[in-house]
Coordinates of C-alpha atoms in Angstrom, one line a residue:
M215 CA 125.5 111.2 89.7
S216 CA 123.0 108.9 88.1
R217 CA 123.3 108.4 84.3
I218 CA 120.0 108.3 82.3
L219 CA 119.6 107.4 78.7
V220 CA 116.7 109.2 76.9
V221 CA 115.4 107.6 73.7
D222 CA 112.9 109.1 71.4
D223 CA 112.7 109.5 67.6
E224 CA 111.7 113.1 68.1
P225 CA 114.8 115.2 68.8
A226 CA 112.7 117.9 70.4
M227 CA 111.3 115.5 72.9
V228 CA 114.8 114.2 73.7
A229 CA 116.0 117.8 74.2
V230 CA 113.2 118.7 76.5
L231 CA 113.5 115.6 78.7
S232 CA 117.3 115.8 78.8
E233 CA 117.2 119.5 79.9
V234 CA 114.8 118.7 82.7
L235 CA 116.9 115.8 84.0
K236 CA 120.1 117.7 83.8
E237 CA 118.6 120.5 85.9
R238 CA 118.0 117.9 88.6
G239 CA 121.6 116.8 88.6
Y240 CA 121.4 113.7 86.3
D241 CA 124.0 112.8 83.7
V242 CA 122.0 112.4 80.5
L243 CA 122.8 110.3 77.3
Q244 CA 120.7 110.9 74.2
A245 CA 119.6 108.6 71.4
T246 CA 117.0 109.2 68.6
T247 CA 117.2 105.6 67.2
P248 CA 116.9 102.2 68.9
E249 CA 120.3 101.2 67.3
K250 CA 122.0 104.2 68.9
A251 CA 120.3 103.5 72.2
M252 CA 121.5 99.9 72.3
Q253 CA 125.1 101.1 71.4
L254 CA 125.0 103.5 74.4
V255 CA 123.5 100.8 76.7
R256 CA 126.4 98.4 75.8
E257 CA 129.2 101.1 76.0
Q258 CA 128.0 103.4 78.8
R259 CA 125.9 101.2 81.0
P260 CA 123.3 103.8 82.1
D261 CA 121.6 103.5 85.4
L262 CA 118.2 104.0 83.8
V263 CA 116.7 104.0 80.3
L264 CA 113.8 106.3 79.5
T265 CA 112.4 105.4 76.1
D266 CA 109.3 105.9 74.0
I267 CA 107.6 102.7 72.9
E268 CA 106.7 104.1 69.4
M269 CA 109.4 104.4 66.8
P270 CA 109.3 105.1 63.0
Q271 CA 107.6 102.4 61.0
G272 CA 110.1 99.7 59.9
K273 CA 112.4 100.4 62.8
P274 CA 112.8 98.5 66.0
T275 CA 110.5 99.8 68.7
G276 CA 111.1 100.8 72.3
L277 CA 110.1 97.3 73.2
E278 CA 113.2 96.0 71.5
V279 CA 115.3 98.5 73.4
L280 CA 113.7 97.2 76.6
R281 CA 114.3 93.5 75.7
Q282 CA 117.9 94.1 74.7
T283 CA 118.6 96.2 77.8
K284 CA 117.2 93.5 80.0
A285 CA 119.2 90.8 78.1
L286 CA 122.3 92.8 78.9
S287 CA 121.5 93.5 82.5
R288 CA 118.2 92.8 84.2
A289 CA 119.1 95.3 86.9
I290 CA 118.9 98.4 84.6
P291 CA 115.4 99.9 85.1
V292 CA 113.6 100.8 82.0
V293 CA 110.7 103.4 82.0
M294 CA 108.5 103.4 79.0
I295 CA 106.6 106.4 77.5
T296 CA 103.4 105.3 75.7
G297 CA 100.5 106.9 73.9
F298 CA 96.8 106.2 74.1
A299 CA 96.9 104.0 71.1
T300 CA 99.5 101.6 72.4
K301 CA 97.7 99.9 75.3
E302 CA 98.6 96.4 74.1
R303 CA 102.3 97.4 73.8
A304 CA 102.1 98.9 77.3
V305 CA 101.0 95.5 78.6
A306 CA 103.8 93.8 76.6
A307 CA 106.3 96.3 78.1
L308 CA 105.3 95.4 81.7
R309 CA 105.5 91.7 80.9
A310 CA 109.0 92.2 79.4
G311 CA 110.2 93.9 82.6
A312 CA 109.5 97.6 82.3
Q313 CA 109.8 99.4 85.6
D314 CA 107.1 101.9 84.9
L315 CA 104.9 103.5 82.2
I316 CA 104.3 107.1 81.5
E317 CA 101.2 107.9 79.4
K318 CA 101.1 110.8 77.0
P319 CA 100.3 113.6 77.4
F320 CA 102.4 113.8 80.6
K321 CA 103.6 116.4 83.1
I322 CA 107.3 116.9 83.8
D323 CA 106.7 116.2 87.5
E324 CA 105.3 112.8 86.6
V325 CA 108.5 112.0 84.6
I326 CA 110.7 113.0 87.5
K327 CA 108.6 111.0 90.0
C328 CA 108.8 107.9 87.8
V329 CA 112.5 108.2 87.2
E330 CA 113.3 108.6 90.9
G331 CA 111.0 105.8 91.8
A332 CA 112.7 103.5 89.3
L333 CA 116.2 104.4 90.5
F334 CA 115.6 104.1 94.2
S335 CA 112.6 101.7 94.5
P336 CA 113.3 98.3 96.1
Q337 CA 111.8 96.9 92.9
A338 CA 114.8 98.0 91.0
V339 CA 116.7 95.0 92.4
P340 CA 117.9 95.4 94.9
T341 CA 117.9 98.3 94.7
M342 CA 121.7 98.3 93.3
E343 CA 121.9 99.7 89.8
S344 CA 121.8 103.5 90.4
S345 CA 124.1 105.9 88.6
V346 CA 126.3 106.1 91.6
D347 CA 129.8 104.8 90.8
L348 CA 129.6 102.6 93.8
K349 CA 126.4 101.0 92.7
R350 CA 127.7 100.4 89.2
Q351 CA 130.9 98.8 90.6
V352 CA 128.8 96.3 92.7
Q353 CA 126.3 95.7 90.0
N354 CA 128.9 95.0 87.4
Q355 CA 130.6 92.6 89.7
Y356 CA 127.6 90.7 91.0
Q357 CA 124.5 91.6 89.0
F358 CA 122.4 91.5 92.1
E359 CA 121.2 95.1 92.3
N360 CA 120.5 96.5 95.8
M361 CA 122.7 93.9 97.5
V362 CA 125.9 95.7 98.7
G363 CA 129.0 93.9 100.0
T364 CA 132.2 92.3 98.9
S365 CA 133.0 90.4 102.1
P366 CA 133.6 86.6 102.0
P367 CA 130.2 85.9 103.6
M368 CA 128.4 87.9 101.0
E369 CA 130.4 86.5 98.1
A370 CA 129.2 83.1 99.3
V371 CA 125.6 84.4 99.1
Y372 CA 126.1 85.7 95.6
R373 CA 127.6 82.4 94.4
M374 CA 124.6 80.5 95.8
I375 CA 122.1 82.9 94.1
S376 CA 123.9 82.5 90.8
R377 CA 123.8 78.7 91.1
V378 CA 120.1 78.3 92.0
A379 CA 118.4 81.4 90.4
N380 CA 117.5 79.7 87.2
T381 CA 116.1 76.6 88.8
D382 CA 112.5 76.0 90.1
S383 CA 113.7 74.5 93.4
T384 CA 112.1 75.9 96.6
V385 CA 114.5 78.1 98.5
L386 CA 114.5 78.9 102.3
I387 CA 116.3 82.1 103.2
L388 CA 117.6 82.2 106.7
G389 CA 118.7 85.3 108.6
E390 CA 118.0 87.8 111.3
S391 CA 115.6 90.7 110.8
G392 CA 117.0 93.4 108.6
T393 CA 119.6 91.3 106.8
G394 CA 118.0 91.6 103.4
K395 CA 116.1 88.4 102.9
E396 CA 113.6 90.0 100.5
L397 CA 116.5 91.4 98.5
V398 CA 117.8 87.8 98.0
A399 CA 114.3 86.6 97.0
R400 CA 114.1 89.4 94.4
A401 CA 117.6 88.7 93.2
L402 CA 116.6 85.0 92.7
H403 CA 113.5 86.1 90.8
H404 CA 115.1 88.8 88.6
N405 CA 118.0 86.5 87.6
S406 CA 115.7 83.7 86.6
R407 CA 113.6 82.8 83.6
R408 CA 110.6 84.1 85.5
A409 CA 112.0 87.7 85.7
A410 CA 109.4 89.2 83.3
M411 CA 106.5 87.7 85.4
P412 CA 105.2 88.9 88.8
F413 CA 107.1 88.9 92.0
V414 CA 104.6 88.8 94.9
A415 CA 105.7 89.1 98.6
V416 CA 103.5 88.3 101.6
N417 CA 104.2 88.4 105.3
C418 CA 102.8 85.3 106.9
A419 CA 102.9 86.9 110.4
A420 CA 100.8 89.9 109.4
L421 CA 97.4 88.2 109.0
P422 CA 95.2 85.8 111.0
E423 CA 94.8 82.3 109.6
H424 CA 91.5 82.8 107.7
L425 CA 92.6 86.0 106.1
L426 CA 96.0 84.6 105.2
E427 CA 94.4 81.6 103.5
S428 CA 92.1 83.9 101.5
E429 CA 95.1 86.1 100.6
L430 CA 97.2 83.2 99.3
F431 CA 94.6 80.9 97.8
G432 CA 91.7 83.3 97.0
H433 CA 88.0 82.7 97.8
R434 CA 84.6 82.4 96.2
K435 CA 81.8 84.9 96.8
G436 CA 80.0 83.9 100.0
A437 CA 82.7 81.6 101.3
F438 CA 82.7 83.5 104.6
T439 CA 81.2 86.6 106.2
G440 CA 82.4 89.6 104.3
A441 CA 83.3 87.7 101.1
S442 CA 81.1 89.8 98.9
S443 CA 82.8 88.8 95.6
D444 CA 85.3 86.3 94.1
K445 CA 88.9 87.0 95.0
V446 CA 92.0 85.7 93.1
G447 CA 94.7 84.6 95.5
L448 CA 98.3 85.7 95.4
F449 CA 99.5 82.3 94.1
Q450 CA 97.2 82.6 91.1
E451 CA 98.0 86.3 90.7
A452 CA 101.7 85.4 90.5
D453 CA 101.2 82.6 87.9
G454 CA 104.5 82.2 86.0
G455 CA 106.4 84.2 88.6
T456 CA 107.7 84.0 92.1
V457 CA 105.9 84.1 95.5
F458 CA 108.0 85.2 98.5
L459 CA 106.6 83.9 101.9
D460 CA 108.3 86.0 104.5
E461 CA 108.3 84.8 108.2
I462 CA 107.0 81.4 107.2
G463 CA 107.6 80.2 110.7
S464 CA 104.6 82.2 111.8
M465 CA 102.2 80.5 109.4
P466 CA 99.4 78.9 111.4
L467 CA 99.7 75.1 111.7
G468 CA 96.3 74.6 110.1
L469 CA 97.3 76.4 106.9
Q470 CA 100.7 74.6 106.6
G471 CA 99.0 71.4 105.3
K472 CA 97.3 73.3 102.5
L473 CA 100.6 75.0 101.5
L474 CA 102.3 71.6 101.5
R475 CA 99.7 70.1 99.1
F476 CA 100.1 73.2 96.9
L477 CA 103.8 72.8 96.7
Q478 CA 103.5 69.1 95.9
D479 CA 100.7 69.3 93.3
K480 CA 101.1 72.8 91.9
E481 CA 97.3 73.1 92.2
L482 CA 95.1 75.2 94.5
R483 CA 91.5 75.4 95.6
R484 CA 90.1 78.7 96.5
V485 CA 88.2 79.0 99.9
G486 CA 84.6 77.9 99.4
D487 CA 85.4 76.4 95.9
T488 CA 85.6 72.8 94.7
Q489 CA 87.5 73.4 91.5
Q490 CA 91.3 72.7 91.4
I491 CA 93.3 75.4 89.6
K492 CA 96.7 74.6 88.1
V493 CA 99.3 77.3 88.9
D494 CA 103.0 77.6 88.0
V495 CA 104.9 79.6 90.6
R496 CA 108.2 79.3 92.3
V497 CA 108.0 79.6 96.1
V498 CA 110.8 81.3 98.1
A499 CA 110.4 81.3 101.8
A500 CA 112.2 83.1 104.6
T501 CA 112.4 83.0 108.4
N502 CA 114.3 84.9 111.1
E503 CA 113.8 82.2 113.7
P504 CA 115.2 78.7 114.0
L505 CA 112.5 76.4 112.5
Q506 CA 114.1 73.4 114.3
D507 CA 112.7 74.8 117.6
K508 CA 109.3 74.9 116.1
L509 CA 109.7 71.3 114.8
R510 CA 110.5 70.2 118.4
N511 CA 107.5 72.2 119.7
K512 CA 105.2 70.7 117.1
T513 CA 104.2 74.1 115.8
F514 CA 105.7 73.6 112.4
R515 CA 105.2 70.6 110.2
E516 CA 108.3 68.5 109.6
D517 CA 107.2 67.5 106.1
L518 CA 106.6 71.1 105.1
Y519 CA 110.0 72.1 106.5
Y520 CA 111.8 69.5 104.3
R521 CA 109.7 70.7 101.3
I522 CA 110.6 74.4 101.6
S523 CA 114.3 73.9 102.6
V524 CA 115.4 72.1 99.4
I525 CA 118.0 74.9 99.0
P526 CA 118.8 76.9 102.1
I527 CA 120.6 80.3 101.8
E528 CA 121.9 81.8 105.0
L529 CA 122.4 85.6 105.2
P530 CA 125.1 86.7 107.6
P531 CA 124.2 89.4 110.2
L532 CA 125.9 92.7 109.7
R533 CA 128.2 92.2 112.7
D534 CA 129.7 89.2 110.8
R535 CA 130.6 91.3 107.8
V536 CA 132.0 94.5 109.2
A537 CA 134.2 94.9 106.2
D538 CA 131.1 95.8 104.2
I539 CA 130.0 98.7 106.4
P540 CA 132.1 101.4 104.7
L541 CA 130.7 100.3 101.3
L542 CA 127.1 100.3 102.7
V543 CA 127.6 103.7 104.3
Q544 CA 128.8 105.2 101.0
Y545 CA 126.0 103.6 99.1
F546 CA 123.2 104.7 101.4
L547 CA 124.5 108.2 101.7
Q548 CA 124.6 108.5 97.9
V549 CA 121.1 107.3 97.6
F550 CA 119.7 109.6 100.4
A551 CA 121.7 112.6 99.0
Q552 CA 120.2 112.0 95.5
Q553 CA 116.7 111.7 97.0
Q554 CA 117.1 114.9 99.0
R555 CA 119.0 116.7 96.2
I556 CA 121.9 117.6 98.4
A557 CA 125.7 116.9 98.1
V558 CA 126.8 113.6 99.4
P559 CA 127.9 114.2 103.1
Q560 CA 131.3 113.2 104.3
V561 CA 131.7 111.0 107.3
A562 CA 134.1 111.9 110.1
P563 CA 136.6 109.1 110.8
E564 CA 135.5 108.6 114.4
V565 CA 131.9 108.1 113.1
L566 CA 132.9 105.4 110.7
D567 CA 134.9 103.8 113.5
V568 CA 131.8 103.8 115.7
L569 CA 129.6 102.3 112.9
Q570 CA 132.1 99.5 112.5
R571 CA 132.3 98.8 116.2
Y572 CA 128.5 98.8 116.9
R573 CA 126.9 95.4 116.9
W574 CA 123.8 96.3 114.7
P575 CA 121.0 94.2 116.2
G576 CA 118.8 95.5 113.5
N577 CA 121.4 94.8 110.8
V578 CA 121.4 96.6 107.5
R579 CA 117.9 98.0 108.0
E580 CA 119.1 99.7 111.2
L581 CA 122.2 101.1 109.6
Q582 CA 120.1 102.5 106.7
N583 CA 117.8 104.3 109.2
V584 CA 120.7 105.7 111.2
L585 CA 122.3 107.0 108.0
E586 CA 119.1 108.6 106.7
R587 CA 118.7 110.5 110.0
A588 CA 122.3 111.6 109.9
C589 CA 122.1 112.7 106.3
V590 CA 119.1 114.9 107.2
L591 CA 120.5 116.4 110.4
C592 CA 124.2 116.9 109.6
D593 CA 125.6 120.4 109.4
G594 CA 128.3 121.6 106.9
G595 CA 128.1 118.5 104.8
V596 CA 129.9 116.3 107.4
I597 CA 128.4 113.7 109.6
T598 CA 129.8 113.9 113.1
M599 CA 129.1 112.1 116.4
K600 CA 126.3 114.5 117.2
D601 CA 124.3 113.3 114.2
L602 CA 124.2 109.7 115.3
P603 CA 121.2 108.5 117.3
A604 CA 121.6 107.0 120.8
L605 CA 123.2 103.7 119.7
N606 CA 123.1 101.3 122.6
L607 CA 126.8 100.6 122.7
E608 CA 126.9 99.2 126.2
A609 CA 124.1 96.6 125.6
T610 CA 125.7 95.3 122.4
G611 CA 129.2 95.1 123.8
A612 CA 130.6 97.8 121.4
T613 CA 132.6 100.8 122.4
V614 CA 133.0 104.2 120.8
P615 CA 136.7 104.6 120.2
A616 CA 138.6 106.8 122.6
A617 CA 141.1 109.3 121.2
P618 CA 144.5 107.6 120.8
A619 CA 146.9 108.1 123.7
G620 CA 149.2 110.3 121.6
S621 CA 146.4 112.5 120.2
P622 CA 146.8 116.2 120.6
P623 CA 144.8 117.7 123.5
A624 CA 142.8 119.7 121.0
L625 CA 141.4 116.5 119.4
K626 CA 140.5 115.0 122.8
S627 CA 138.8 118.2 123.9
F628 CA 136.9 118.4 120.6
L629 CA 135.6 114.8 121.0
R630 CA 134.7 115.4 124.7
E631 CA 132.8 118.6 123.8
Q632 CA 130.9 116.8 121.1
E633 CA 129.9 114.0 123.4
I634 CA 128.8 116.3 126.2
S635 CA 126.8 118.4 123.8
Y636 CA 125.0 115.2 122.6
I637 CA 124.3 114.1 126.2
E638 CA 123.0 117.6 127.1
E639 CA 120.8 117.6 124.0
A640 CA 119.3 114.2 125.1
I641 CA 118.6 115.6 128.6
R642 CA 116.9 118.7 127.2
A643 CA 114.8 116.4 124.9
A644 CA 113.8 114.4 128.0
G645 CA 112.6 117.6 129.8
G646 CA 115.5 117.6 132.2
D647 CA 114.9 114.0 133.3
K648 CA 118.4 112.5 133.4
E649 CA 117.2 109.0 134.1
A650 CA 115.0 109.1 130.9
A651 CA 117.9 110.6 128.9
A652 CA 120.3 107.8 130.1
R653 CA 117.7 105.2 129.0
K654 CA 117.4 106.8 125.6
L655 CA 121.2 107.0 125.2
G656 CA 121.5 103.4 126.3
I657 CA 124.0 104.2 129.1
S658 CA 123.8 103.8 132.9
M659 CA 123.1 106.7 135.3
A660 CA 126.7 106.3 136.6
T661 CA 128.1 106.6 133.1
L662 CA 126.0 109.7 132.4
Y663 CA 127.1 111.5 135.6
R664 CA 130.7 110.5 135.0
K665 CA 130.7 111.9 131.4
L666 CA 129.0 115.1 132.5
S667 CA 131.6 115.4 135.3
A668 CA 134.4 114.8 132.8
G669 CA 133.0 117.6 130.7
S670 CA 133.2 120.0 133.7
G671 CA 137.0 119.6 133.8
S672 CA 137.9 116.3 135.4
G673 CA 139.8 115.4 132.2
G674 CA 138.3 111.9 131.5
D675 CA 138.7 110.5 128.0
P676 CA 135.8 111.2 125.7
V677 CA 133.3 108.6 124.5
S678 CA 135.1 105.7 126.3
E679 CA 132.0 103.6 127.1

């Protein structure tokens, strides 16, 4: 259950907000003074602070609550409530790290939406400081929000983030798709002196060269067809903060030289402009492909490679940190259950065994998607084998565990029935086409027929492929 601290100098407002949040399953702490609020933040470590900006004259304001909360832990989201007359303070709140602003007068639904968005948004870096006991445990230990894991490979990542976060050195994050490279970039930003300034992410593979150049550096009106007005680029927009260049290996060769000059000089020139603009940003890049191959193929500049890889951080694939899977499973199920307002599902032992044996080519992102589906589809509050998608166990070299040799026949029969039911469901979904069902399940036709035959009474062990 997430723990929320409500702060307002009006007891009636505190009571109303507290009641609404309690009805939705949150544990609520209350404070009517900034001093009491900070005491509760220090002693209770809430997962979110909801505070009014305005306080009685002569008293610290909600901004001071925000600043002291962020000084204690940058990962605790703070949502501010502001009136029409406090626009300047609202801007100051955002600059100081407020997660969101609610403007008076407000609707209760708006408050709930902001609270849930702050608790579960990727912006709440990593997404790791929710009220869930698990999240608090990881956050207190590592202070890296949504990054979950206590395995040696992840401990090495945490140590590296701690050492380099407060520098301005360029960082290159290496790792397969779905390993959490943007989470590392956000952790670097939120644990640095730039934390109160913008964090801007851009996917270098998502845009053609001329649009990517305009997106990063901006352009002047009339610089090219369709440029109907001046545009500020992302580097300038993030001035004082951090720019995350994802999939930098896909950046067009022609644009790499301009990026290199910017990294060296900290100055940019918008497309179609002659003026040089000084910009102070930290650049964090990431790639899921070996840049050395691109260097050999002359599709990536060697000088740019050395400029962006001053500090490399390599993220392990999920298959190399299997010990973290139970922790990740618990974390994601708690998050999904909170979002869907249901009890946290239990996980059958054989399911957890399968999840730890699977090779996870899509890494943590794939695990997250599998668990979200299972959380929605499971019956009786327990995730069983039938709730898992067709994980391609054969292709990845994993096996679903067979029942132990000494298992009672009833357990073997149960597992066999669950597997056959799942295969039959896949065949029905494929309109009776067994070949299509086998492809969807990631098994061969021979395996499909053998398992169906076992279900008719041949006595073969369940889920042994």
